[in-house]
Amino acid sequence: MTCEQKLVMAQFLDTAEASLKGGYGFYNRHYDFKDDEAIIPPVPPPAAAPTQAADNTALAAVPTPAFAPSQAAAPSQAADNTAPAKFDTIDEVAAEARACSNCALCKTRKQVVPGEGVPNPLVLVVGEAPGADEDSSGRPFVGKAGQLLDKMLSSIALSREKNCFIANIVKCRPPQNRDPLPGEVDACIHFLHKQISLLKPLVILSAGRVSTANLTGSNDGITRLRGIWKNYRNIPLLPTFHPSYLLRDETQKAFAWEDMKSLCRKLAELDKNYEAMSAKLRFERKI
Ligand code: URA
């Protein structure tokens, strides 16, 4: 049997177990199946990471917070797959991801979407997986949800060009935009772990349930988790709604706006330059 066939069987059994227990569960179990014939070769040990230096020059580009609502309105860190660290730079992680064929998504993807942004960002945004637009372009969050994400970030003086990095739990598009399967997360999450250790973001913004479950280990719903600060390996992590969800239910934007303000306060605590920028935003009554 191939590892994919074994994985499908295991996930079928997980689903059956969830069903027998009376509900639809989100499983984050880790399997390490191997093809009966082809064994995946071992990988070398990890390398060290660079330092923090925030580029906080975004304020000039901050538009009116168009995103802000109108007045009306287990973890994969458990199975820490940081092992395949053949790379010392973000570009090397990206190159490795582009060459990856560790799960079945490599057969259906058009392009791998490793992530993009600045080194040593103030914020690392982690989404779930690429969608159709991202699959076509090779860039994260460039579709409608991505445009909303950019607005959310710019409302508090953040952007992928100046002071953020944007990545996903899984680097290839799952067919029909379904949730990534646990085995796909297992095969891929070491890229994100390595990105985090190289990027050393000041803060992580976790967009949606899938990202939050995989980074915090909590399988609670995102409605319960959003807005409550957690930690990922000593990095403050804020769960928030996924922008795709906000596009489907605009009434939730008010909560997401609260999260953006909380993120802004946290960054102001942690970074002097950002503190000055956010003070200016407050003075201009943009936040
Ligand atoms: N949704 C995500 O979670 N990530 C993307 O890159 C695009 C849409």
CSV table of C-alpha atoms and ligand atoms in Angstrom, one decimal:
chain,number,residue,atom,x,y,z
A,1,MET,CA,0.0,0.0,0.0
A,2,THR,CA,1.1,3.6,-0.5
A,3,CYS,CA,1.2,6.0,2.4
A,4,GLU,CA,-1.7,7.9,0.8
A,5,GLN,CA,-3.9,4.7,0.8
A,6,LYS,CA,-3.0,4.1,4.4
A,7,LEU,CA,-3.8,7.7,5.3
A,8,VAL,CA,-7.2,7.6,3.6
A,9,MET,CA,-8.0,4.5,5.6
A,10,ALA,CA,-6.9,6.1,8.9
A,11,GLN,CA,-8.9,9.2,8.2
A,12,PHE,CA,-11.9,7.2,7.3
A,13,LEU,CA,-11.6,5.5,10.7
A,14,ASP,CA,-11.2,8.8,12.4
A,15,THR,CA,-14.3,10.1,10.8
A,16,ALA,CA,-16.2,7.0,11.7
A,17,GLU,CA,-15.0,7.4,15.3
A,18,ALA,CA,-16.2,11.1,15.4
A,19,SER,CA,-19.5,10.0,14.0
A,20,LEU,CA,-20.0,7.3,16.6
A,21,LYS,CA,-19.2,9.8,19.3
A,22,GLY,CA,-22.1,11.8,18.0
A,23,GLY,CA,-20.5,14.7,16.1
A,24,TYR,CA,-18.2,15.9,13.5
A,25,GLY,CA,-14.8,16.1,15.0
A,26,PHE,CA,-11.8,18.0,13.9
A,27,TYR,CA,-9.0,15.5,14.1
A,28,ASN,CA,-5.4,16.5,14.2
A,29,ARG,CA,-3.9,13.1,14.6
A,30,HIS,CA,-0.5,12.5,13.2
A,31,TYR,CA,0.4,9.6,11.1
A,32,ASP,CA,3.7,8.7,9.7
A,33,PHE,CA,2.8,6.2,7.1
A,34,LYS,CA,5.3,5.1,4.5
A,35,ASP,CA,4.8,3.5,1.2
A,36,ASP,CA,5.4,-0.2,1.5
A,37,GLU,CA,8.0,-0.1,-1.1
A,38,ALA,CA,9.4,3.5,-1.2
A,39,ILE,CA,10.6,4.7,2.1
A,40,ILE,CA,11.0,8.5,2.5
A,41,PRO,CA,14.7,9.2,3.2
A,42,PRO,CA,15.7,10.8,6.5
A,43,VAL,CA,16.5,14.5,6.6
A,44,PRO,CA,19.4,16.5,8.2
A,45,PRO,CA,19.0,18.5,11.5
A,46,PRO,CA,17.7,22.1,11.7
A,47,ALA,CA,19.8,25.2,11.6
A,48,ALA,CA,19.7,28.5,13.6
A,49,ALA,CA,17.6,31.7,12.9
A,50,PRO,CA,18.3,35.4,12.3
A,51,THR,CA,17.3,38.4,14.4
A,52,GLN,CA,14.3,40.8,14.7
A,53,ALA,CA,14.3,44.2,13.0
A,54,ALA,CA,10.9,45.7,12.4
A,55,ASP,CA,10.3,47.8,9.3
A,56,ASN,CA,7.7,50.2,10.5
A,57,THR,CA,7.4,52.6,7.7
A,58,ALA,CA,3.9,51.7,6.7
A,59,LEU,CA,2.0,54.6,8.2
A,60,ALA,CA,2.2,56.8,5.2
A,61,ALA,CA,0.4,54.2,3.2
A,62,VAL,CA,-2.4,53.6,5.7
A,63,PRO,CA,-5.8,54.3,4.1
A,64,THR,CA,-9.0,55.0,6.0
A,65,PRO,CA,-9.9,51.7,7.6
A,66,ALA,CA,-12.3,50.6,4.9
A,67,PHE,CA,-12.4,47.2,6.6
A,68,ALA,CA,-13.7,48.6,9.9
A,69,PRO,CA,-17.3,47.8,10.3
A,70,SER,CA,-20.0,50.4,10.0
A,71,GLN,CA,-21.4,51.6,13.3
A,72,ALA,CA,-24.4,49.5,12.4
A,73,ALA,CA,-22.8,46.8,12.1
A,74,ALA,CA,-3.9,19.4,18.2
A,75,PRO,CA,-1.7,21.3,17.5
A,76,SER,CA,0.5,20.3,14.9
A,77,GLN,CA,3.0,21.6,17.3
A,78,ALA,CA,2.2,18.3,19.2
A,79,ALA,CA,3.9,16.5,16.3
A,80,ASP,CA,6.6,19.0,15.8
A,81,ASN,CA,7.8,18.2,12.4
A,82,THR,CA,10.7,20.7,12.3
A,83,ALA,CA,13.0,18.0,11.2
A,84,PRO,CA,13.5,18.6,7.5
A,85,ALA,CA,15.5,21.7,8.0
A,86,LYS,CA,17.8,21.6,5.0
A,87,PHE,CA,17.3,25.4,4.7
A,88,ASP,CA,18.8,28.4,6.4
A,89,THR,CA,16.9,31.1,4.6
A,90,ILE,CA,13.2,31.8,3.8
A,91,ASP,CA,14.1,31.5,0.1
A,92,GLU,CA,15.4,28.1,0.7
A,93,VAL,CA,12.3,27.0,2.6
A,94,ALA,CA,10.3,28.3,-0.4
A,95,ALA,CA,12.4,26.5,-2.9
A,96,GLU,CA,12.1,23.3,-0.9
A,97,ALA,CA,8.3,23.7,-0.7
A,98,ARG,CA,8.1,24.2,-4.4
A,99,ALA,CA,9.9,21.0,-5.0
A,100,CYS,CA,7.8,19.1,-2.4
A,101,SER,CA,5.9,15.9,-3.3
A,102,ASN,CA,5.3,14.6,0.2
A,103,CYS,CA,1.5,14.5,-0.1
A,104,ALA,CA,-1.2,14.0,-2.8
A,105,LEU,CA,-1.8,17.8,-3.1
A,106,CYS,CA,1.3,18.0,-5.3
A,107,LYS,CA,-0.7,16.1,-8.0
A,108,THR,CA,-3.5,18.6,-8.1
A,109,ARG,CA,-1.8,21.9,-7.4
A,110,LYS,CA,-0.8,24.4,-10.1
A,111,GLN,CA,1.7,26.2,-8.0
A,112,VAL,CA,3.0,25.9,-4.5
A,113,VAL,CA,2.3,29.0,-2.3
A,114,PRO,CA,5.1,29.2,0.2
A,115,GLY,CA,4.2,32.7,1.5
A,116,GLU,CA,5.5,36.2,1.1
A,117,GLY,CA,6.4,39.3,3.0
A,118,VAL,CA,9.3,40.9,4.8
A,119,PRO,CA,11.9,39.2,6.9
A,120,ASN,CA,11.7,39.7,10.7
A,121,PRO,CA,8.1,40.9,10.4
A,122,LEU,CA,6.0,42.5,13.1
A,123,VAL,CA,3.2,40.1,12.2
A,124,LEU,CA,3.1,36.7,10.7
A,125,VAL,CA,-0.4,36.0,9.4
A,126,VAL,CA,-1.1,32.3,9.1
A,127,GLY,CA,-4.0,31.2,7.0
A,128,GLU,CA,-5.3,27.8,6.1
A,129,ALA,CA,-4.3,26.8,2.6
A,130,PRO,CA,-4.2,28.4,-0.8
A,131,GLY,CA,-7.4,28.9,-2.8
A,132,ALA,CA,-7.8,29.0,-6.5
A,133,ASP,CA,-6.4,32.5,-7.0
A,134,GLU,CA,-3.4,31.6,-4.9
A,135,ASP,CA,-2.9,28.3,-6.7
A,136,SER,CA,-2.8,30.2,-10.0
A,137,SER,CA,-0.5,33.0,-8.9
A,138,GLY,CA,1.7,31.2,-6.4
A,139,ARG,CA,1.1,34.0,-3.9
A,140,PRO,CA,-0.8,33.8,-0.6
A,141,PHE,CA,-4.1,35.6,0.0
A,142,VAL,CA,-4.5,37.4,-3.3
A,143,GLY,CA,-8.2,36.6,-4.0
A,144,LYS,CA,-11.2,38.4,-2.4
A,145,ALA,CA,-10.3,37.1,1.1
A,146,GLY,CA,-6.8,38.3,0.6
A,147,GLN,CA,-8.0,41.8,-0.4
A,148,LEU,CA,-10.0,41.9,2.7
A,149,LEU,CA,-7.0,40.7,4.8
A,150,ASP,CA,-4.9,43.5,3.2
A,151,LYS,CA,-7.5,46.1,4.3
A,152,MET,CA,-7.7,44.7,7.8
A,153,LEU,CA,-3.9,44.9,8.1
A,154,SER,CA,-3.6,48.3,6.6
A,155,SER,CA,-6.3,49.6,9.0
A,156,ILE,CA,-3.6,49.3,11.7
A,157,ALA,CA,-0.6,50.3,9.6
A,158,LEU,CA,0.4,46.8,8.6
A,159,SER,CA,1.1,45.4,5.2
A,160,ARG,CA,2.9,42.5,3.5
A,161,GLU,CA,5.1,45.0,1.7
A,162,LYS,CA,6.3,46.8,4.9
A,163,ASN,CA,6.1,44.8,8.1
A,164,CYS,CA,4.2,41.5,7.7
A,165,PHE,CA,4.7,38.0,6.3
A,166,ILE,CA,1.8,35.9,5.1
A,167,ALA,CA,1.8,32.2,5.0
A,168,ASN,CA,-0.5,29.2,5.3
A,169,ILE,CA,-0.5,26.0,7.3
A,170,VAL,CA,-0.5,24.0,4.0
A,171,LYS,CA,1.3,25.3,1.0
A,172,CYS,CA,-0.7,23.6,-1.8
A,173,ARG,CA,-4.4,24.1,-2.6
A,174,PRO,CA,-6.7,21.3,-1.4
A,175,PRO,CA,-9.2,20.3,-4.2
A,176,GLN,CA,-12.5,22.2,-4.0
A,177,ASN,CA,-11.0,24.3,-1.2
A,178,ARG,CA,-11.8,21.6,1.3
A,179,ASP,CA,-10.0,21.7,4.7
A,180,PRO,CA,-6.5,20.2,4.5
A,181,LEU,CA,-6.5,16.6,5.7
A,182,PRO,CA,-4.4,15.8,8.8
A,183,GLY,CA,-1.9,13.9,6.8
A,184,GLU,CA,-1.5,16.9,4.4
A,185,VAL,CA,-0.9,19.1,7.4
A,186,ASP,CA,1.6,16.6,8.8
A,187,ALA,CA,3.4,16.5,5.5
A,188,CYS,CA,3.6,20.3,5.2
A,189,ILE,CA,3.7,22.0,8.6
A,190,HIS,CA,7.5,21.7,9.0
A,191,PHE,CA,7.8,24.4,6.3
A,192,LEU,CA,5.7,26.8,8.5
A,193,HIS,CA,7.7,25.8,11.6
A,194,LYS,CA,10.9,26.6,9.8
A,195,GLN,CA,9.5,29.9,8.5
A,196,ILE,CA,8.5,30.9,12.0
A,197,SER,CA,11.9,30.1,13.4
A,198,LEU,CA,13.7,32.0,10.6
A,199,LEU,CA,11.3,35.0,10.5
A,200,LYS,CA,11.0,35.4,14.2
A,201,PRO,CA,7.8,37.4,14.0
A,202,LEU,CA,6.9,39.6,16.9
A,203,VAL,CA,3.3,38.3,16.9
A,204,ILE,CA,1.3,35.7,15.0
A,205,LEU,CA,-2.2,36.5,13.7
A,206,SER,CA,-3.9,33.1,13.2
A,207,ALA,CA,-6.7,33.5,10.6
A,208,GLY,CA,-9.5,30.9,11.1
A,209,ARG,CA,-10.1,27.6,12.8
A,210,VAL,CA,-7.7,25.4,10.8
A,211,SER,CA,-4.7,27.6,11.5
A,212,THR,CA,-5.6,28.1,15.1
A,213,ALA,CA,-6.2,24.5,15.8
A,214,ASN,CA,-2.9,23.6,14.3
A,215,LEU,CA,-0.9,26.3,16.0
A,216,THR,CA,-2.5,26.1,19.4
A,217,GLY,CA,-3.8,22.6,19.7
A,218,SER,CA,-7.2,23.8,20.6
A,219,ASN,CA,-10.1,22.3,18.7
A,220,ASP,CA,-12.6,24.8,20.1
A,221,GLY,CA,-14.5,26.8,17.5
A,222,ILE,CA,-12.9,30.0,16.3
A,223,THR,CA,-15.9,32.0,17.6
A,224,ARG,CA,-14.8,30.9,21.1
A,225,LEU,CA,-11.1,31.4,20.5
A,226,ARG,CA,-10.9,34.6,18.6
A,227,GLY,CA,-9.7,37.7,20.4
A,228,ILE,CA,-8.0,35.6,23.2
A,229,TRP,CA,-4.2,35.8,23.1
A,230,LYS,CA,-2.3,32.6,23.2
A,231,ASN,CA,1.3,31.7,22.6
A,232,TYR,CA,3.1,29.7,20.0
A,233,ARG,CA,6.6,28.9,21.3
A,234,ASN,CA,6.7,32.1,23.3
A,235,ILE,CA,5.4,34.2,20.4
A,236,PRO,CA,2.1,35.9,21.2
A,237,LEU,CA,-0.6,34.5,18.9
A,238,LEU,CA,-4.0,36.1,18.3
A,239,PRO,CA,-6.7,33.9,16.7
A,240,THR,CA,-9.2,35.8,14.6
A,241,PHE,CA,-11.8,35.1,12.0
A,242,HIS,CA,-10.7,34.0,8.6
A,243,PRO,CA,-11.4,36.8,6.0
A,244,SER,CA,-13.3,34.3,3.9
A,245,TYR,CA,-15.7,33.9,6.8
A,246,LEU,CA,-16.0,37.6,7.1
A,247,LEU,CA,-17.0,37.8,3.5
A,248,ARG,CA,-19.7,35.3,4.1
A,249,ASP,CA,-21.0,36.9,7.3
A,250,GLU,CA,-20.4,40.6,7.4
A,251,THR,CA,-21.9,41.0,10.9
A,252,GLN,CA,-18.7,39.3,12.2
A,253,LYS,CA,-16.5,42.1,11.0
A,254,ALA,CA,-17.1,44.0,14.2
A,255,PHE,CA,-15.4,41.3,16.1
A,256,ALA,CA,-12.5,41.1,13.7
A,257,TRP,CA,-12.1,44.9,14.1
A,258,GLU,CA,-11.8,44.4,17.8
A,259,ASP,CA,-9.1,41.8,17.1
A,260,MET,CA,-7.2,44.2,14.9
A,261,LYS,CA,-7.3,46.8,17.7
A,262,SER,CA,-6.1,44.2,20.2
A,263,LEU,CA,-3.3,43.4,17.8
A,264,CYS,CA,-2.4,47.0,17.4
A,265,ARG,CA,-2.2,47.4,21.2
A,266,LYS,CA,0.0,44.4,21.6
A,267,LEU,CA,2.4,45.6,18.9
A,268,ALA,CA,2.5,49.0,20.5
A,269,GLU,CA,3.6,47.3,23.7
A,270,LEU,CA,6.3,45.3,22.0
A,271,ASP,CA,7.7,47.7,19.4
A,272,LYS,CA,8.6,51.4,20.0
A,273,ASN,CA,8.3,52.4,16.3
A,274,TYR,CA,4.9,50.8,16.0
A,275,GLU,CA,3.8,52.5,19.3
A,276,ALA,CA,4.6,55.9,17.7
A,277,MET,CA,2.6,54.9,14.5
A,278,SER,CA,-0.4,53.7,16.4
A,279,ALA,CA,-0.4,56.9,18.5
A,280,LYS,CA,-0.6,58.8,15.3
A,281,LEU,CA,-3.4,56.6,14.1
A,282,ARG,CA,-5.3,57.3,17.3
A,283,PHE,CA,-4.6,61.0,17.0
A,284,GLU,CA,-6.1,60.9,13.5
A,285,ARG,CA,-9.0,58.9,14.9
A,286,LYS,CA,-8.4,56.1,12.4
A,287,ILE,CA,-8.5,53.6,15.2
B,1,URA,N1,-7.3,31.4,2.3
B,1,URA,C1,-6.2,31.0,3.0
B,1,URA,O1,-6.4,30.4,4.1
B,1,URA,N2,-5.0,31.2,2.5
B,1,URA,C2,-4.8,31.8,1.3
B,1,URA,O2,-3.6,32.0,0.9
B,1,URA,C3,-5.9,32.2,0.6
B,1,URA,C4,-7.2,32.0,1.1
